[in-house]
């Protein structure tokens, strides 16, 4: 019954939101009973994967506990684009471990930063950092979709911020904590909720893989992971769960690997031409679905626009094409429901043309994306070679920055 109910809800959500590549996981949570309570903690029956995605840091880049230090992505570029000045007010919408926030505080004196994150661990770090910067950091716990009410409750009015940073995706802290279930590199419960246990009724990745039917699973993998072998992987998941529930990260990774010949396990390459595990895109797809990341990203961008003052700066970091596509379309004023197979340049020209029709008396300069934003950089920024060497996880980052008109 759980599988049928979840599948029906999934299909209705897909029909409404597939054009945006976003499915409302919160609505999903309200309509299902968490299958996690019904799944037993069975022993891992398969040999765990010995070789995982190679993302070793150079020597000296580990903390005293042997774990990775959190390295903020494109730190220099972010600070330069935000260009903090004394007395200004900023919003860090994805505080994480506070690397970007700390750099801004060190760059300009007497600035105020509202530090938002949906992860309770990051919120605790923000509160600790606020002790070192009294009255300069306001820690906020919540999702992008909750940010507007949180900011208003904190006494901030729309149109008053000088800069906003939005760093989409998953943090290193989440990947490096096995209990969070984000990484196939370390075994842990198949959770993947960025909010962790703040919302017990919110479905976990284990709920998804154990309850949805094969067609729905394949659609999630194809839509959110851009996985070309989505049907094959979904079939393997359904077959495996008929024998025992899927509750662990490396259990799922082994199931996905079992759907391919041994030679294909690490045949795929990342941007550095290093072998990546065949289950990487599956984990990405489940994470995005569970956390409703793309829908949250769009709401976050709209909230940032609302609270920025004219002349305020918005810097957005993305880590895969789905995120970057939304950010790019947002800045260019292109409708999110437009089909993605149309030429992006054609859509941008069409958006500019529409702006010119609405404002016949104004000429649109080459620097303008539309009537609302002026790009700070003409082209998207990517990490420098030295940054990639120091922090391989940031290799796929793309930075887009604009000034609100």
CSV table of C-alpha atoms in Angstrom, one decimal:
chain,number,residue,atom,x,y,z
A,1,UNK,CA,0.0,0.0,0.0
A,2,UNK,CA,2.9,2.4,0.8
A,3,UNK,CA,4.4,1.8,-2.6
A,4,UNK,CA,1.1,2.4,-4.4
A,5,UNK,CA,0.4,5.6,-2.4
A,6,UNK,CA,3.9,7.0,-2.9
A,7,UNK,CA,3.8,6.2,-6.6
A,8,UNK,CA,0.5,7.9,-7.1
A,9,UNK,CA,1.7,11.0,-5.3
A,10,UNK,CA,4.9,11.0,-7.3
A,11,UNK,CA,3.1,10.8,-10.6
A,12,UNK,CA,0.8,13.8,-9.8
A,13,UNK,CA,3.8,15.8,-8.7
A,14,UNK,CA,5.7,15.0,-11.9
A,15,UNK,CA,2.8,16.2,-14.1
A,16,UNK,CA,2.8,19.6,-12.3
A,17,UNK,CA,6.5,20.2,-11.9
A,18,UNK,CA,8.5,18.2,-14.5
A,19,UNK,CA,9.0,21.3,-16.7
A,20,UNK,CA,10.9,23.0,-13.8
A,21,UNK,CA,12.7,19.8,-13.0
A,22,UNK,CA,11.4,20.1,-9.5
A,23,UNK,CA,9.2,17.9,-7.3
A,24,UNK,CA,7.7,19.0,-4.1
A,25,UNK,CA,9.2,16.6,-1.5
A,26,UNK,CA,7.4,18.4,1.3
A,27,UNK,CA,4.1,17.6,-0.3
A,28,UNK,CA,5.3,14.1,-0.7
A,29,UNK,CA,6.1,13.8,3.0
A,30,UNK,CA,2.7,14.9,4.0
A,31,UNK,CA,1.1,12.1,2.0
A,32,UNK,CA,3.1,9.1,2.9
A,33,UNK,CA,3.9,7.2,6.1
A,34,UNK,CA,7.7,7.0,6.4
A,35,UNK,CA,8.7,3.5,5.3
A,36,UNK,CA,11.8,3.9,7.4
A,37,UNK,CA,9.9,2.6,10.5
A,38,UNK,CA,9.0,-0.5,8.5
A,39,UNK,CA,12.5,-1.2,7.3
A,40,UNK,CA,14.6,-3.4,9.5
A,41,UNK,CA,18.3,-2.7,10.0
A,42,UNK,CA,19.5,-5.7,8.1
A,43,UNK,CA,23.2,-6.6,7.9
A,44,UNK,CA,25.0,-5.5,4.8
A,45,UNK,CA,25.0,-8.7,2.6
A,46,UNK,CA,27.2,-7.5,-0.1
A,47,UNK,CA,30.9,-6.7,-0.2
A,48,UNK,CA,31.3,-3.0,0.2
A,49,UNK,CA,32.9,-1.1,-2.7
A,50,UNK,CA,36.6,-0.8,-2.1
A,51,UNK,CA,37.3,1.9,-4.6
A,52,UNK,CA,35.2,5.0,-4.5
A,53,UNK,CA,35.3,8.4,-6.1
A,54,UNK,CA,38.9,9.6,-5.7
A,55,UNK,CA,38.8,13.0,-4.1
A,56,UNK,CA,41.9,13.0,-1.9
A,57,UNK,CA,43.1,16.3,-0.6
A,58,UNK,CA,46.8,17.3,-0.7
A,59,UNK,CA,48.9,16.6,2.4
A,60,UNK,CA,48.2,19.1,5.2
A,61,UNK,CA,44.6,19.6,4.2
A,62,UNK,CA,43.1,17.4,6.9
A,63,UNK,CA,42.0,18.3,10.4
A,64,UNK,CA,43.2,16.7,13.6
A,65,UNK,CA,40.5,14.1,13.5
A,66,UNK,CA,41.6,12.9,10.0
A,67,UNK,CA,38.6,14.4,8.3
A,68,UNK,CA,38.6,17.0,5.5
A,69,UNK,CA,38.8,20.7,6.3
A,70,UNK,CA,35.9,22.6,4.8
A,71,UNK,CA,37.3,24.7,1.9
A,72,UNK,CA,35.0,27.4,0.6
A,73,UNK,CA,34.6,27.3,-3.2
A,74,UNK,CA,36.0,30.1,-5.3
A,75,UNK,CA,36.5,32.3,-2.2
A,76,UNK,CA,38.5,35.1,-3.9
A,77,UNK,CA,35.9,35.4,-6.8
A,78,UNK,CA,33.0,35.5,-4.4
A,79,UNK,CA,34.5,38.2,-2.2
A,80,UNK,CA,35.5,40.3,-5.3
A,81,UNK,CA,32.0,40.0,-6.8
A,82,UNK,CA,30.3,41.0,-3.6
A,83,UNK,CA,32.8,43.8,-3.0
A,84,UNK,CA,31.9,44.3,0.7
A,85,UNK,CA,32.2,47.8,2.1
A,86,UNK,CA,32.2,49.0,5.8
A,87,UNK,CA,28.8,49.0,7.4
A,88,UNK,CA,27.0,47.0,4.7
A,89,UNK,CA,24.5,44.2,5.2
A,90,UNK,CA,24.8,40.7,3.6
A,91,UNK,CA,22.9,37.4,3.5
A,92,UNK,CA,24.8,34.1,3.2
A,93,UNK,CA,22.0,31.8,2.2
A,94,UNK,CA,24.1,28.7,2.5
A,95,UNK,CA,26.4,29.3,5.5
A,96,UNK,CA,27.9,25.8,5.7
A,97,UNK,CA,31.1,26.0,7.7
A,98,UNK,CA,31.2,29.7,7.4
A,99,UNK,CA,34.2,30.0,5.0
A,100,UNK,CA,32.7,32.7,2.8
A,101,UNK,CA,31.1,34.6,5.7
A,102,UNK,CA,34.4,34.7,7.6
A,103,UNK,CA,36.2,36.0,4.5
A,104,UNK,CA,33.6,38.8,4.1
A,105,UNK,CA,34.0,39.8,7.8
A,106,UNK,CA,37.8,40.0,7.4
A,107,UNK,CA,37.5,42.0,4.2
A,108,UNK,CA,35.4,44.9,5.5
A,109,UNK,CA,34.8,46.3,9.0
A,110,UNK,CA,31.5,46.6,10.8
A,111,UNK,CA,29.5,44.6,8.3
A,112,UNK,CA,26.4,42.6,9.2
A,113,UNK,CA,25.8,39.1,7.8
A,114,UNK,CA,22.6,37.1,8.1
A,115,UNK,CA,23.8,33.5,8.1
A,116,UNK,CA,21.1,31.1,6.8
A,117,UNK,CA,21.3,27.3,6.6
A,118,UNK,CA,18.8,24.5,6.7
A,119,UNK,CA,21.3,22.1,8.3
A,120,UNK,CA,21.3,22.2,12.2
A,121,UNK,CA,25.0,21.5,12.3
A,122,UNK,CA,25.8,24.6,10.1
A,123,UNK,CA,23.4,26.6,12.3
A,124,UNK,CA,25.4,25.6,15.4
A,125,UNK,CA,28.6,26.7,13.7
A,126,UNK,CA,27.1,30.0,12.8
A,127,UNK,CA,26.1,30.6,16.4
A,128,UNK,CA,29.6,29.8,17.6
A,129,UNK,CA,31.1,32.2,15.0
A,130,UNK,CA,28.8,34.9,16.1
A,131,UNK,CA,30.5,34.8,19.5
A,132,UNK,CA,33.7,35.9,17.8
A,133,UNK,CA,31.8,38.6,15.9
A,134,UNK,CA,29.3,40.1,18.3
A,135,UNK,CA,26.4,41.9,16.6
A,136,UNK,CA,27.8,41.1,13.2
A,137,UNK,CA,26.4,37.6,12.6
A,138,UNK,CA,22.7,36.7,12.8
A,139,UNK,CA,22.3,32.9,12.6
A,140,UNK,CA,19.1,31.7,10.9
A,141,UNK,CA,17.9,28.1,10.7
A,142,UNK,CA,15.7,27.2,7.7
A,143,UNK,CA,15.2,26.4,4.1
A,144,UNK,CA,15.3,28.9,1.2
A,145,UNK,CA,11.5,28.7,1.1
A,146,UNK,CA,11.5,29.9,4.8
A,147,UNK,CA,14.1,32.6,4.4
A,148,UNK,CA,11.7,35.5,3.8
A,149,UNK,CA,9.8,34.9,7.0
A,150,UNK,CA,13.0,34.3,8.9
A,151,UNK,CA,14.6,37.6,7.6
A,152,UNK,CA,11.5,39.6,8.5
A,153,UNK,CA,11.4,38.0,12.0
A,154,UNK,CA,15.0,39.1,12.4
A,155,UNK,CA,14.0,42.7,11.7
A,156,UNK,CA,15.2,42.9,8.1
A,157,UNK,CA,13.0,44.6,5.5
A,158,UNK,CA,12.8,43.9,1.8
A,159,UNK,CA,15.1,46.0,-0.4
A,160,UNK,CA,17.8,46.6,2.3
A,161,UNK,CA,20.5,44.1,1.6
A,162,UNK,CA,23.8,45.1,-0.1
A,163,UNK,CA,24.7,41.6,-1.2
A,164,UNK,CA,23.5,38.0,-1.2
A,165,UNK,CA,25.5,34.8,-1.6
A,166,UNK,CA,23.8,31.6,-2.7
A,167,UNK,CA,26.0,28.5,-2.7
A,168,UNK,CA,23.8,25.7,-4.0
A,169,UNK,CA,24.3,22.0,-3.4
A,170,UNK,CA,25.7,19.9,-0.7
A,171,UNK,CA,28.4,20.8,1.8
A,172,UNK,CA,31.6,18.9,2.5
A,173,UNK,CA,30.5,18.4,6.1
A,174,UNK,CA,27.4,16.6,4.9
A,175,UNK,CA,29.4,14.4,2.5
A,176,UNK,CA,32.0,13.6,5.2
A,177,UNK,CA,29.6,12.5,7.9
A,178,UNK,CA,28.6,8.9,7.2
A,179,UNK,CA,25.5,9.2,9.5
A,180,UNK,CA,24.0,11.7,7.0
A,181,UNK,CA,24.0,9.3,4.2
A,182,UNK,CA,25.1,11.6,1.4
A,183,UNK,CA,28.2,9.9,0.2
A,184,UNK,CA,28.8,6.5,-1.3
A,185,UNK,CA,32.4,6.8,-0.1
A,186,UNK,CA,31.5,5.9,3.5
A,187,UNK,CA,28.8,3.5,4.7
A,188,UNK,CA,25.9,5.0,6.6
A,189,UNK,CA,22.1,5.0,6.8
A,190,UNK,CA,20.5,6.0,3.5
A,191,UNK,CA,19.1,9.3,4.7
A,192,UNK,CA,20.3,12.4,2.6
A,193,UNK,CA,18.0,14.9,4.3
A,194,UNK,CA,19.8,18.2,4.6
A,195,UNK,CA,17.4,19.2,7.4
A,196,UNK,CA,18.5,15.9,9.1
A,197,UNK,CA,16.0,15.1,11.8
A,198,UNK,CA,14.2,18.5,12.0
A,199,UNK,CA,11.3,17.0,10.1
A,200,UNK,CA,10.8,13.4,11.1
A,201,UNK,CA,8.0,12.9,8.6
A,202,UNK,CA,10.1,14.0,5.6
A,203,UNK,CA,10.9,11.0,3.4
A,204,UNK,CA,14.5,9.8,3.4
A,205,UNK,CA,16.4,8.4,0.4
A,206,UNK,CA,15.6,4.9,1.8
A,207,UNK,CA,11.9,5.7,1.7
A,208,UNK,CA,12.2,6.6,-1.9
A,209,UNK,CA,14.1,3.6,-3.2
A,210,UNK,CA,12.0,1.2,-1.2
A,211,UNK,CA,8.5,2.6,-2.0
A,212,UNK,CA,8.4,4.1,-5.5
A,213,UNK,CA,7.8,1.8,-8.5
A,214,UNK,CA,10.4,1.2,-11.2
A,215,UNK,CA,9.0,3.8,-13.6
A,216,UNK,CA,9.0,6.5,-11.0
A,217,UNK,CA,12.5,5.7,-9.8
A,218,UNK,CA,13.8,5.8,-13.4
A,219,UNK,CA,12.2,9.2,-13.9
A,220,UNK,CA,13.9,10.6,-10.8
A,221,UNK,CA,17.3,9.3,-11.9
A,222,UNK,CA,16.9,10.6,-15.4
A,223,UNK,CA,15.4,14.0,-14.4
A,224,UNK,CA,17.7,14.9,-11.4
A,225,UNK,CA,20.8,12.8,-12.1
A,226,UNK,CA,20.7,13.1,-15.9
A,227,UNK,CA,21.4,9.3,-15.8
A,228,UNK,CA,21.4,7.7,-19.2
A,229,UNK,CA,21.0,4.2,-17.7
A,230,UNK,CA,18.1,5.2,-15.4
A,231,UNK,CA,15.9,2.3,-16.4
A,232,UNK,CA,18.6,-0.3,-15.9
A,233,UNK,CA,19.5,1.1,-12.4
A,234,UNK,CA,15.8,1.4,-11.4
A,235,UNK,CA,15.2,-2.2,-12.4
A,236,UNK,CA,18.2,-3.4,-10.3
A,237,UNK,CA,16.9,-1.4,-7.3
A,238,UNK,CA,13.5,-2.9,-7.5
A,239,UNK,CA,14.9,-6.5,-7.8
A,240,UNK,CA,17.2,-6.0,-4.9
A,241,UNK,CA,14.6,-4.6,-2.5
A,242,UNK,CA,12.3,-7.6,-3.2
A,243,UNK,CA,14.9,-9.6,-1.3
A,244,UNK,CA,15.7,-7.2,1.5
A,245,UNK,CA,15.2,-3.5,2.2
A,246,UNK,CA,17.7,-1.0,1.0
A,247,UNK,CA,18.9,0.9,4.1
A,248,UNK,CA,22.6,1.7,3.7
A,249,UNK,CA,24.6,3.9,1.3
A,250,UNK,CA,27.1,1.4,0.2
A,251,UNK,CA,24.4,-1.2,-0.1
A,252,UNK,CA,22.7,1.0,-2.7
A,253,UNK,CA,26.1,1.7,-4.4
A,254,UNK,CA,26.7,-2.1,-4.6
A,255,UNK,CA,23.2,-2.6,-6.1
A,256,UNK,CA,23.8,0.0,-8.8
A,257,UNK,CA,27.3,-1.4,-9.5
A,258,UNK,CA,25.8,-4.8,-9.9
A,259,UNK,CA,23.7,-3.6,-12.8
A,260,UNK,CA,26.9,-3.0,-14.9
A,261,UNK,CA,29.8,-5.2,-15.9
A,262,UNK,CA,32.9,-4.9,-13.8
A,263,UNK,CA,34.7,-3.0,-16.6
A,264,UNK,CA,32.0,-0.2,-16.5
A,265,UNK,CA,32.3,0.4,-12.7
A,266,UNK,CA,34.7,3.3,-13.1
A,267,UNK,CA,34.5,3.9,-16.8
A,268,UNK,CA,33.0,7.3,-16.3
A,269,UNK,CA,35.2,10.3,-15.9
A,270,UNK,CA,34.8,13.6,-14.0
A,271,UNK,CA,36.0,17.0,-15.2
A,272,UNK,CA,39.5,16.1,-14.1
A,273,UNK,CA,39.3,12.9,-16.1
A,274,UNK,CA,39.4,10.9,-13.0
A,275,UNK,CA,37.3,7.7,-12.7
A,276,UNK,CA,34.0,8.2,-10.9
A,277,UNK,CA,31.7,5.5,-9.5
A,278,UNK,CA,28.8,4.5,-11.6
A,279,UNK,CA,26.4,5.2,-8.8
A,280,UNK,CA,27.4,8.9,-8.4
A,281,UNK,CA,24.6,10.3,-10.5
A,282,UNK,CA,22.1,8.0,-8.7
A,283,UNK,CA,23.1,9.5,-5.4
A,284,UNK,CA,22.8,13.0,-6.8
A,285,UNK,CA,19.4,12.4,-8.2
A,286,UNK,CA,18.0,11.0,-4.9
A,287,UNK,CA,19.6,13.8,-2.9
A,288,UNK,CA,18.0,16.5,-5.1
A,289,UNK,CA,14.6,14.8,-5.0
A,290,UNK,CA,14.6,14.2,-1.2
A,291,UNK,CA,15.5,17.8,-0.5
A,292,UNK,CA,13.5,19.4,-3.2
A,293,UNK,CA,16.6,21.3,-4.1
A,294,UNK,CA,15.7,22.8,-7.5
A,295,UNK,CA,12.4,24.2,-6.3
A,296,UNK,CA,14.1,25.6,-3.2
A,297,UNK,CA,16.8,27.1,-5.4
A,298,UNK,CA,14.3,29.1,-7.4
A,299,UNK,CA,12.6,30.4,-4.3
A,300,UNK,CA,15.9,31.4,-2.9
A,301,UNK,CA,16.8,33.4,-5.9
A,302,UNK,CA,13.5,35.2,-5.8
A,303,UNK,CA,13.9,35.9,-2.1
A,304,UNK,CA,17.4,37.3,-2.7
A,305,UNK,CA,16.0,39.6,-5.4
A,306,UNK,CA,13.3,40.8,-3.1
A,307,UNK,CA,15.6,41.7,-0.2
A,308,UNK,CA,18.4,43.3,-2.3
A,309,UNK,CA,18.4,47.0,-2.6
A,310,UNK,CA,18.9,48.6,-6.0
A,311,UNK,CA,22.6,48.3,-6.7
A,312,UNK,CA,22.8,45.2,-4.5
A,313,UNK,CA,24.8,42.2,-5.6
A,314,UNK,CA,23.7,38.6,-6.0
A,315,UNK,CA,26.4,35.9,-6.3
A,316,UNK,CA,25.2,32.3,-7.1
A,317,UNK,CA,27.4,29.2,-7.1
A,318,UNK,CA,26.1,26.0,-8.8
A,319,UNK,CA,27.7,22.6,-9.1
A,320,UNK,CA,25.8,20.8,-11.9
A,321,UNK,CA,23.9,21.7,-15.0
A,322,UNK,CA,20.4,21.6,-13.4
A,323,UNK,CA,21.3,24.2,-10.8
A,324,UNK,CA,23.2,26.4,-13.3
A,325,UNK,CA,20.3,26.3,-15.8
A,326,UNK,CA,17.9,27.7,-13.2
A,327,UNK,CA,20.3,30.4,-12.1
A,328,UNK,CA,21.1,31.4,-15.7
A,329,UNK,CA,17.4,31.6,-16.7
A,330,UNK,CA,16.6,33.6,-13.6
A,331,UNK,CA,19.2,36.3,-14.4
A,332,UNK,CA,18.1,36.4,-18.0
A,333,UNK,CA,14.4,36.6,-17.2
A,334,UNK,CA,13.6,33.4,-19.1
A,335,UNK,CA,10.5,31.5,-18.0
A,336,UNK,CA,11.4,28.4,-16.1
A,337,UNK,CA,8.7,26.4,-17.9
A,338,UNK,CA,10.3,26.9,-21.3
A,339,UNK,CA,11.7,23.7,-22.9
A,340,UNK,CA,15.4,23.1,-22.3
A,341,UNK,CA,16.0,21.7,-25.7
A,342,UNK,CA,15.7,25.2,-27.3
A,343,UNK,CA,18.8,27.2,-27.9
A,344,UNK,CA,19.8,29.1,-24.8
A,345,UNK,CA,21.1,32.1,-26.8
A,346,UNK,CA,17.9,32.1,-28.8
A,347,UNK,CA,15.9,32.3,-25.5
A,348,UNK,CA,18.2,35.1,-24.2
A,349,UNK,CA,17.6,37.1,-27.3
A,350,UNK,CA,13.9,36.6,-27.0
A,351,UNK,CA,14.0,37.8,-23.4
A,352,UNK,CA,15.9,40.9,-24.4
A,353,UNK,CA,13.4,41.5,-27.2
A,354,UNK,CA,10.5,41.3,-24.8
A,355,UNK,CA,12.2,43.8,-22.5
A,356,UNK,CA,12.6,46.2,-25.4
A,357,UNK,CA,9.0,46.0,-26.3
A,358,UNK,CA,7.9,46.8,-22.8
A,359,UNK,CA,10.3,49.7,-22.5
A,360,UNK,CA,10.5,51.2,-26.0
A,361,UNK,CA,12.0,54.4,-24.7
A,362,UNK,CA,15.0,52.6,-23.2
A,363,UNK,CA,17.9,50.9,-24.9
A,364,UNK,CA,19.2,47.7,-23.5
A,365,UNK,CA,23.0,47.9,-23.1
A,366,UNK,CA,25.1,44.8,-23.9
A,367,UNK,CA,25.9,44.4,-20.2
A,368,UNK,CA,22.2,43.9,-19.2
A,369,UNK,CA,20.7,40.4,-19.0
A,370,UNK,CA,17.2,41.9,-18.7
A,371,UNK,CA,15.6,45.0,-17.1
A,372,UNK,CA,16.3,43.6,-13.6
A,373,UNK,CA,20.0,42.6,-13.6
A,374,UNK,CA,23.3,43.8,-14.9
A,375,UNK,CA,26.0,41.1,-15.0
A,376,UNK,CA,29.2,41.7,-13.1
A,377,UNK,CA,31.1,39.3,-15.2
A,378,UNK,CA,30.4,38.8,-18.9
A,379,UNK,CA,31.0,35.1,-18.8
A,380,UNK,CA,30.4,32.5,-16.1
A,381,UNK,CA,33.4,32.0,-13.8
A,382,UNK,CA,34.9,28.6,-13.0
A,383,UNK,CA,37.6,27.6,-10.5
A,384,UNK,CA,41.2,28.3,-11.2
A,385,UNK,CA,43.6,25.4,-11.6
A,386,UNK,CA,45.2,26.1,-8.2
A,387,UNK,CA,41.8,26.0,-6.5
A,388,UNK,CA,40.9,22.7,-8.1
A,389,UNK,CA,44.1,21.2,-6.9
A,390,UNK,CA,43.5,22.4,-3.4
A,391,UNK,CA,39.8,21.5,-3.4
A,392,UNK,CA,38.9,18.9,-6.1
A,393,UNK,CA,35.3,18.9,-4.9
A,394,UNK,CA,34.8,22.4,-6.3
A,395,UNK,CA,35.9,21.4,-9.8
A,396,UNK,CA,32.5,21.7,-11.3
A,397,UNK,CA,31.5,25.0,-9.7
A,398,UNK,CA,30.1,27.8,-11.8
A,399,UNK,CA,29.8,31.4,-10.5
A,400,UNK,CA,27.3,33.9,-11.9
A,401,UNK,CA,27.0,37.3,-10.4
A,402,UNK,CA,24.8,40.3,-11.1
A,403,UNK,CA,23.8,43.7,-9.8
A,404,UNK,CA,20.1,44.5,-9.2
A,405,UNK,CA,18.9,47.4,-11.2
